[in-house]
Structures are given as C-alpha cells and as structure tokens.
Short mmCIF file of C-alpha atoms and ligand atoms in Angstrom, two decimals:
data_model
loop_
_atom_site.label_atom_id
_atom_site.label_comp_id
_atom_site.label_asym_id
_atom_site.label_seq_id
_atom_site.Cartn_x
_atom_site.Cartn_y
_atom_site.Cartn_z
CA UNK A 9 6.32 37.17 6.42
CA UNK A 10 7.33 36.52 3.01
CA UNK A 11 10.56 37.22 1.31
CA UNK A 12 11.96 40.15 -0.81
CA UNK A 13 10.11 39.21 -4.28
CA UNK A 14 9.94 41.06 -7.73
CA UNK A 15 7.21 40.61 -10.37
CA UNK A 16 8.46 39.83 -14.44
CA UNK A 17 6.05 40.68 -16.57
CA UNK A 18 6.48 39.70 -20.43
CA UNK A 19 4.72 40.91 -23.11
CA UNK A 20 5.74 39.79 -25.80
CA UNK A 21 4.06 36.59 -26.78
CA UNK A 22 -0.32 36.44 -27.74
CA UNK A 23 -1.28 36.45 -23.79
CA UNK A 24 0.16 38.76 -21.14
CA UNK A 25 2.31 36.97 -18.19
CA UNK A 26 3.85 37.54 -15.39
CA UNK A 27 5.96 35.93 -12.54
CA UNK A 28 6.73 36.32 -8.85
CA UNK A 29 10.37 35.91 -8.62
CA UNK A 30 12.42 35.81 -5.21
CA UNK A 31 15.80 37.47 -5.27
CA UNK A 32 17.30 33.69 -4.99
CA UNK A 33 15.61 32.95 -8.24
CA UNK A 34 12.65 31.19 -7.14
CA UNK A 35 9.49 31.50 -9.38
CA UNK A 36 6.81 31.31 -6.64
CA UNK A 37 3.74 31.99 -8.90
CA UNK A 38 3.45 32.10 -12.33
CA UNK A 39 -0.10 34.10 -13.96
CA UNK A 40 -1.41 34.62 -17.51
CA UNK A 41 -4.17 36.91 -18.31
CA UNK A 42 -6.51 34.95 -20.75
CA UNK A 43 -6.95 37.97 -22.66
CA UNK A 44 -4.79 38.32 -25.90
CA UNK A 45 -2.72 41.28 -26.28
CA UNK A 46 -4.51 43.54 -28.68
CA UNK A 47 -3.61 46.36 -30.86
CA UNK A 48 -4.40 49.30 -28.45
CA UNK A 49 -2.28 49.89 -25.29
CA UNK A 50 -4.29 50.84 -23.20
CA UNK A 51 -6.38 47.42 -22.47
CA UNK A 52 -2.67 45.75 -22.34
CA UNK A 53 -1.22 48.37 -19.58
CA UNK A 54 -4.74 47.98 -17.65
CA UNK A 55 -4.11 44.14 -17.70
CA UNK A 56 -0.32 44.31 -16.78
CA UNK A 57 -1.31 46.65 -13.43
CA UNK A 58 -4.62 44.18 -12.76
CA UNK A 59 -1.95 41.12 -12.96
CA UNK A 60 0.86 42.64 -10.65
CA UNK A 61 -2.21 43.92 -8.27
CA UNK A 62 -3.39 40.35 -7.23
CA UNK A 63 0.52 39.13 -7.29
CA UNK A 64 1.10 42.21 -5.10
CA UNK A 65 -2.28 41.44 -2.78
CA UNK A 66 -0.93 37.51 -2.43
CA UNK A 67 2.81 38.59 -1.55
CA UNK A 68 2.99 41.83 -0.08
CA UNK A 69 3.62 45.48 -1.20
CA UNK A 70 6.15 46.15 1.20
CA UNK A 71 8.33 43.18 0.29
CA UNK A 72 7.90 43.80 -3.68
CA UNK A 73 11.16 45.11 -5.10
CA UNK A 74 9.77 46.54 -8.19
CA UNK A 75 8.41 45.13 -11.63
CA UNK A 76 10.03 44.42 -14.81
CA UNK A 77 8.20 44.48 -17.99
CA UNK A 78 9.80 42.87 -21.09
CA UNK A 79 8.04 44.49 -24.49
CA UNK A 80 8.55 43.21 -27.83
CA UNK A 81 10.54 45.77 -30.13
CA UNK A 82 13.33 48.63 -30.39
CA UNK A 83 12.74 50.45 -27.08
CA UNK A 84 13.79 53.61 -25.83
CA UNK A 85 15.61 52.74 -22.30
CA UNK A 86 15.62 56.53 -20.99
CA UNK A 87 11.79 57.50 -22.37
CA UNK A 88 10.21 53.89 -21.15
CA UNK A 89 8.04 53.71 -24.22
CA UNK A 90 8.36 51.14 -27.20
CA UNK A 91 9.58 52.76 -29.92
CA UNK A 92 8.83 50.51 -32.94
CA UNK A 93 6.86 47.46 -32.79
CA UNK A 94 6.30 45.78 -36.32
CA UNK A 95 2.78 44.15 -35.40
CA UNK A 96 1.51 46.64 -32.82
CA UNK A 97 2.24 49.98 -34.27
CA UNK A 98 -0.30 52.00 -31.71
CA UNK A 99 2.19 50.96 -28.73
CA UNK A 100 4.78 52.77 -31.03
CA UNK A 101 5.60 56.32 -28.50
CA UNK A 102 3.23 55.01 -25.95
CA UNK A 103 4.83 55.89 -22.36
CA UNK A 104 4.16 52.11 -21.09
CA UNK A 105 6.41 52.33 -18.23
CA UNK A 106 5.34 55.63 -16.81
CA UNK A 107 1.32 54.79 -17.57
CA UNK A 108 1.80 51.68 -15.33
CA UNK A 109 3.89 53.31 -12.48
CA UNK A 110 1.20 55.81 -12.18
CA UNK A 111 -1.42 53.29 -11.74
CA UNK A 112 1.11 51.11 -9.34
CA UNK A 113 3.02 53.89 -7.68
CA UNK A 114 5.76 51.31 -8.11
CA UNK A 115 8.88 51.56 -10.03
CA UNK A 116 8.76 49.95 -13.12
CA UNK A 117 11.87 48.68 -15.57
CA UNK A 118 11.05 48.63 -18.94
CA UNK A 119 13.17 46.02 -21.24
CA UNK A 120 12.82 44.42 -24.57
CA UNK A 121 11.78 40.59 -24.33
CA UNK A 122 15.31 39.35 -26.44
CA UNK A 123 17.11 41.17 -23.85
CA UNK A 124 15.00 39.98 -20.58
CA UNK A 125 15.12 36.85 -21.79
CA UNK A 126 19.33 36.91 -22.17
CA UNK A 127 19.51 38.62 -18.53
CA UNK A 128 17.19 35.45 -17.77
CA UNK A 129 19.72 32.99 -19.13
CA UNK A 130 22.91 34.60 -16.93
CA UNK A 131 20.67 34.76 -13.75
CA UNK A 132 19.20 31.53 -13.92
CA UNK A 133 19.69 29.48 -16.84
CA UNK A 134 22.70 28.07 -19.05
CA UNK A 135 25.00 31.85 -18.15
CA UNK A 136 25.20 31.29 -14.84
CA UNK A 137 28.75 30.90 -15.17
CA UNK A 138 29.94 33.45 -17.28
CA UNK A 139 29.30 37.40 -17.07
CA UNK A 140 29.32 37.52 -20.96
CA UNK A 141 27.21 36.28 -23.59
CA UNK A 142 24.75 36.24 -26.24
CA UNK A 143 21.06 35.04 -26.83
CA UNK A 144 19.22 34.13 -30.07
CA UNK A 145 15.66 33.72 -29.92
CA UNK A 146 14.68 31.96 -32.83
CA UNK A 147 10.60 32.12 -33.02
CA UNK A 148 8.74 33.44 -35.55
CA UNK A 149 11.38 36.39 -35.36
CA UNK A 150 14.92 36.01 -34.09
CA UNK A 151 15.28 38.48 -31.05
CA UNK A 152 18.72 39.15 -29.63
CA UNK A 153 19.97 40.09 -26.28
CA UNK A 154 23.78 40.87 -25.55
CA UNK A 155 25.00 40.59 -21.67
CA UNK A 156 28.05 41.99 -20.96
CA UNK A 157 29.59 42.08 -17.36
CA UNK A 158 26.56 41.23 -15.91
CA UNK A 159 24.19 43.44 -17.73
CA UNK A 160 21.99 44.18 -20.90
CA UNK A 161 24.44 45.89 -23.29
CA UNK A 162 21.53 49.07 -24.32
CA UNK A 163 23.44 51.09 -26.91
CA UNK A 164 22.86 55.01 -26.21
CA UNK A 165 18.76 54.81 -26.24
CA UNK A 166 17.98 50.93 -25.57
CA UNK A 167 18.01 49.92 -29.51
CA UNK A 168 20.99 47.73 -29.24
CA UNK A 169 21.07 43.80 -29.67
CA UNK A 170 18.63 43.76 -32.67
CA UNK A 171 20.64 40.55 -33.61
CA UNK A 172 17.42 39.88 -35.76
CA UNK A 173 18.40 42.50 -38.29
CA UNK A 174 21.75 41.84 -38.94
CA UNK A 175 22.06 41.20 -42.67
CA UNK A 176 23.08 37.70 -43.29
CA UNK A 177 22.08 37.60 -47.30
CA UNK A 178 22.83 40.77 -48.55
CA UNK A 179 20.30 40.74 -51.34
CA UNK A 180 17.64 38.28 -49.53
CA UNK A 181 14.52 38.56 -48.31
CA UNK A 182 12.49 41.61 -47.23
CA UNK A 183 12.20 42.64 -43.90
CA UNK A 184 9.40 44.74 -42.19
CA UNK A 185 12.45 46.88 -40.54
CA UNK A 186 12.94 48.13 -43.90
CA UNK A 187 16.07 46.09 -44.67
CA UNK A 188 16.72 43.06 -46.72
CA UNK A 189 18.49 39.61 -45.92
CA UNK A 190 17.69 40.08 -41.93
CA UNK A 191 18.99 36.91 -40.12
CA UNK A 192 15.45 36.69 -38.78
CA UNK A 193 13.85 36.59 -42.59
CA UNK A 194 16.42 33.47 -43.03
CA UNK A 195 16.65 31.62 -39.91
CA UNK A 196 13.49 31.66 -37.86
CA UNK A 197 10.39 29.30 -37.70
CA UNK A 198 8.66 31.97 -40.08
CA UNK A 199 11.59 31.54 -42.33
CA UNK A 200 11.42 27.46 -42.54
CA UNK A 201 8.08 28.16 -43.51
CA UNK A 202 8.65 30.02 -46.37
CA UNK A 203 12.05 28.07 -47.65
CA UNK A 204 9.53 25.33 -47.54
CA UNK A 205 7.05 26.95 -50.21
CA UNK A 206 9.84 26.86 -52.61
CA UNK A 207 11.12 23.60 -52.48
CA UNK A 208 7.55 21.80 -51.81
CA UNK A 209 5.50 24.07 -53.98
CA UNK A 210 1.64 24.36 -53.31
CA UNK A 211 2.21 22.87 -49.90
CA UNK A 212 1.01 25.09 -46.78
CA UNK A 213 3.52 23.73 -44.37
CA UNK A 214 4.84 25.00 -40.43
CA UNK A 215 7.59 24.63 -39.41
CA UNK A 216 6.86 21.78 -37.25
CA UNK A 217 5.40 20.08 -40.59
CA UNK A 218 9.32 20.83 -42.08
CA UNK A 219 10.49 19.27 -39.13
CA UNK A 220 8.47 16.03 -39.20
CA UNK A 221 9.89 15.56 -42.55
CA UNK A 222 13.39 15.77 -42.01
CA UNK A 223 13.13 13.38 -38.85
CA UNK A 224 11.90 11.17 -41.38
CA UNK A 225 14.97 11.54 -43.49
CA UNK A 226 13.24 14.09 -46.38
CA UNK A 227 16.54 15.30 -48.08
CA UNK A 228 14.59 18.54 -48.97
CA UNK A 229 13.38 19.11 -45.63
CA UNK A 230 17.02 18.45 -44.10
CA UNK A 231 18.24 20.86 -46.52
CA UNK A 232 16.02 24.06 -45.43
CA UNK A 233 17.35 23.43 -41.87
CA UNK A 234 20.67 23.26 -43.33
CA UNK A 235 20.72 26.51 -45.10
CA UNK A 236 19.27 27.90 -41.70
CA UNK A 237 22.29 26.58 -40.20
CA UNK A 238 24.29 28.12 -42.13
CA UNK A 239 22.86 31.94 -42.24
CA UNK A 240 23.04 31.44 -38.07
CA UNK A 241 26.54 30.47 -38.59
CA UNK A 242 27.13 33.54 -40.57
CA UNK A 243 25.54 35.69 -37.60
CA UNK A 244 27.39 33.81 -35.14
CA UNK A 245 30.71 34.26 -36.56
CA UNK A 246 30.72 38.37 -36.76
CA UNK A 247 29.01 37.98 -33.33
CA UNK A 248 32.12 35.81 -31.84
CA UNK A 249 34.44 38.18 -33.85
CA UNK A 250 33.22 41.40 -32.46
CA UNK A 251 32.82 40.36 -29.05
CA UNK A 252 34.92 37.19 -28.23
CA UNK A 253 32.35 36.30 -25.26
CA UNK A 254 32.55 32.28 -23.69
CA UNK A 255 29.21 31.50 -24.81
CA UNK A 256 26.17 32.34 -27.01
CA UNK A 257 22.95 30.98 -26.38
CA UNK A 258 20.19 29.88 -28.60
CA UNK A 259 16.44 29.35 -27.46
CA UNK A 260 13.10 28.85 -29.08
CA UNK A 261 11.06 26.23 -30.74
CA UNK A 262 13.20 25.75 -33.95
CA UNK A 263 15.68 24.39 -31.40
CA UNK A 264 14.03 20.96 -32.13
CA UNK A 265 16.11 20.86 -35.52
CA UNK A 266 19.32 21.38 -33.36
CA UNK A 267 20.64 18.12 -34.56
CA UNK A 268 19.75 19.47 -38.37
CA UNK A 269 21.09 22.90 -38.54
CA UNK A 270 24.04 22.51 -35.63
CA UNK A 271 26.78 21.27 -38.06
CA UNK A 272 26.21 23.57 -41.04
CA UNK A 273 26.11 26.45 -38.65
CA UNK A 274 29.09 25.76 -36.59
CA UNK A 275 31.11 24.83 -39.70
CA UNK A 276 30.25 28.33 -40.67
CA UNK A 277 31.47 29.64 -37.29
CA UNK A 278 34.47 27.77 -37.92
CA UNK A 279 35.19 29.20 -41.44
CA UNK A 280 34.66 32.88 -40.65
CA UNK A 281 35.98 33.23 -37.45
CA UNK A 282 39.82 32.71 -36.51
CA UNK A 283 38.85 33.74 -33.24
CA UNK A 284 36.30 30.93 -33.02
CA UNK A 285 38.65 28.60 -34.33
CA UNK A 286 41.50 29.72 -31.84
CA UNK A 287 39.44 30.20 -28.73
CA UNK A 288 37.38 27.80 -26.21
CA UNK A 289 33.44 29.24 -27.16
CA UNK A 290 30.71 27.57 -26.34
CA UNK A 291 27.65 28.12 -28.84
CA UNK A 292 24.81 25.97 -26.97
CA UNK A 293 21.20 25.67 -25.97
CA UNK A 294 19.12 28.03 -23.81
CA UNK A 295 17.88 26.20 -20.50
CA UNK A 296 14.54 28.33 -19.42
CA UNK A 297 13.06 27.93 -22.85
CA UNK A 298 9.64 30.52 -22.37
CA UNK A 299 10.67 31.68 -18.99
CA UNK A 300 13.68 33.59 -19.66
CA UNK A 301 12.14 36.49 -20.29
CA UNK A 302 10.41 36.37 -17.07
CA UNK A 303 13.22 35.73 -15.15
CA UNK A 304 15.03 38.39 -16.92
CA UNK A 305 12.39 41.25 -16.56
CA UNK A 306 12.43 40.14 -12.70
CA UNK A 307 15.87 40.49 -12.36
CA UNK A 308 16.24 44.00 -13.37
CA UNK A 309 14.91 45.60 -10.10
CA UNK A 310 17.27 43.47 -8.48
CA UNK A 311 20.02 44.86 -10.10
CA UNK A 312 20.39 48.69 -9.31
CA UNK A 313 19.61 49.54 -12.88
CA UNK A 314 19.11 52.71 -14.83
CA UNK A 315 17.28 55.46 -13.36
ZN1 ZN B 418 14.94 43.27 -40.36
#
C-alpha cells in the first residue's frame, strides 16, 4: 500500500509536467508530456488528465489527495479559469479547473505558477523556516508569489502577487499588460537581452551570451546586470517596506549573474528602505530552482484550501 500522495501539475513552461508528491515532501515520480503546450486548451487539459491518469494508475486513486495545477497568468481563484495569459490568449475565460475535474472526478486546485512555485519554496525549499515571504521568478518574465502565514496571499479574485508589473521605471519600457516600466521589462532574462541591443548594437545576443561576457570582465556586459540590480533593488525595497517579511526569495536562470547584480540591488534595498536597513531580512536564492512550482501546486490539496 502506498502512501497519501498528491499530483503538481505545472503549466507554465513549453512542455506540460507533473509530479507525484507525498505529504512528507517526497517527489516519487516526476513526468513530462513531450508535447508542447499549444495555443488551444483543449489539447493542454486532455494532456494534463492523460498525465495524472497513468500517475493515478501507478499510485492509487484512493490514496491521491487531489491535484494542483499551476497556470501561467492573472487567475481567477473562485471561477478556476485563467483570466489573462499574454502568449496564450484562447486559455483566457477557459474553465481549466472544472474541464479537468470533470474528466478526473477529482478535485482540482487551480494556482498561478509564481505563486505555486513560492508555496514550493516555504514547503520544501529555502522558506522552510519562516511562514512569510516573497518569490521572484526572474525568466523570461518575472513572476511573483507572496506567502503569508503559511499561504498564497490571493487578493479578492486570485490576481494578487503580479510582482512582475510593478513599475520600477516610470517612463520605461512597454509592457504587454498595458503598462510601462514593469520590473519584468527591466530585470528579466528577456530584459538583458534587450539592454544588450543597445549597448552592443547589431549583436543578437541571450542572455547567457551577456553573461559569458561579463564573467570575462566586459565592463558593458557587467553594467546591464548592474542596472538589473538595481531596478530589483527598487522592487525589493517597496516590497520589504510594505510587508516587512524575514526573507524574499529569488529563482530562475538569471540567478547565474547573482554575483553581478547582488550588490547594486541590495545597495538599492539599503537606500530606500529604513526598514531594510533597521531590520534582520534575508533577500537570498531559491533552492528548488524548476521544481517549485511543482512542489507548490502539490501542496495545495494538502493544505485545506479554498473551496
Ligand atoms: Zn507589465
């Protein structure tokens, strides 16, 4: 007989996956469909309830607690459906979480990835020890997810933690959420990218390839992760202002240039925030890098949640 288990399921990155998960926090099994997540919903629900099927078939359905689902996006908590999605606009209103308990006859906990991913980090990762804190995801967008006393802090519908969107640059760059200056348009591995067409013109480079350059002591390159230092500082310090949590967490593959952009942004930290600079907080690295969010979306049938 095999022990009380729940299934995370993330979609947020090209392929679907999804995790067994025991209530101890053991990852049994880890699965990703080789399909990539395409622009209808349908296909991607059908994949999500074939992937928890032959999880289900290997572990039991009696023993599995329920399934988690993290979704990219602003989600509505109460509805179950994703309510905006910049790159997948026909999953925008689509009831995800009631098409899949349907098919399952399971219940089913919708979350957004930022926020799975931040659960992730309290239940297993570098929040163990506290009951507060605060993720960044810094990818090709920054996603955010805010904990508080154990839990994903929603807002009234599910929309809050959008730490992407805060406005760091007031008049910067465009953002597909309709604002301008989003902390995600200046401090993400899409925004390296682009600092990097303006200081190396006619150059196509990743952020990896910005990277490689500073390691090899390019001032330029050092400077880009720099000035993304220093916009995450900005974020930081309203963060640690408004919430005065122990820790916030960072994660993602920009975390490379931690050693690049760490001093700039805490010296911004330090400069805006008296409450930084007269309180212990601890503004460190994510542990489960990719597997937060699956961690995370497991977690939430395990925590009496919602509905
Ligand atoms: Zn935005």
């Amino acid at each position: 007989m095999s022990k009380r288990y729940s299934i995370g399921v993330d979609l947020g990155g090209t392929n679907l996956r999804a995790a067994v998960i025991q209530e101890d926090g053991n990852l049994i099994e880890k699965i990703s469909s080789s399909t990539p997540i395409g622009t209808s919903p349908e296909p991607a629900v059908e994949d999500i309830v074939n992937s928890i099927r032959t999880l289900q078939s290997r572990y039991g359905a009696a023993e599995l607690a329920g399934v988690g689902v993290g979704v990219p996006g602003f989600i509505r908590m109460k509805e179950g459906v994703i309510a905006g999605w910049n790159n997948r606009p026909a999953f925008n209103g689509y009831p995800v979480r009631d098409e899949i308990e349907k098919r399952l006859g399971k219940k089913v906990i919708l979350e957004n990835d930022a926020n799975a991913a931040a659960l992730g980090e309290k239940w297993m990762g570098a929040g163990r020890q506290v009951d507060d804190l605060v993720l960044l995801t810094l990818g090709t967008g920054v996603g955010g997810g805010i904990i508080i006393g154990g839990r994903v802090l929603h807002g009234y519908l599910g929309m809050a933690g959008e730490l992407g969107h805060v406005t760091v640059s007031p008049n910067g760059n465009p953002c597909g959420c309709g604002n301008a200056g989003c902390l995600e348009k200046h401090a993400s591995a899409t925004a390296v990218a682009a600092m990097s067409q303006l200081l190396f013109p006619g150059t196509q480079m990743t952020s990896e390839d910005v990277f490689n350059l500073a390691v090899k002591g390019d001032a330029r390159a050092h400077s880009i992760f720099r000035a993304m230092g220093e916009y995450l500082g900005v974020a930081l310090a309203a963060l640690v202002n408004i919430f005065n949590f122990p820790l916030y967490l960072l994660s993602g593959g920009v975390l490379a240039g931690w050693d690049m952009f760490a001093p700039s942004m805490i010296g911004e930290v330090e400069r805006r925030s008296f409450t930084y600079r007269n309180a212990t907080t601890r503004i460190e690295k994510a542990m489960l890098g990719g597997e937060a969010g699956l961690y995370g979306a497991a977690y939430l049938p395990f925590q009496t949640h919602g509905r």
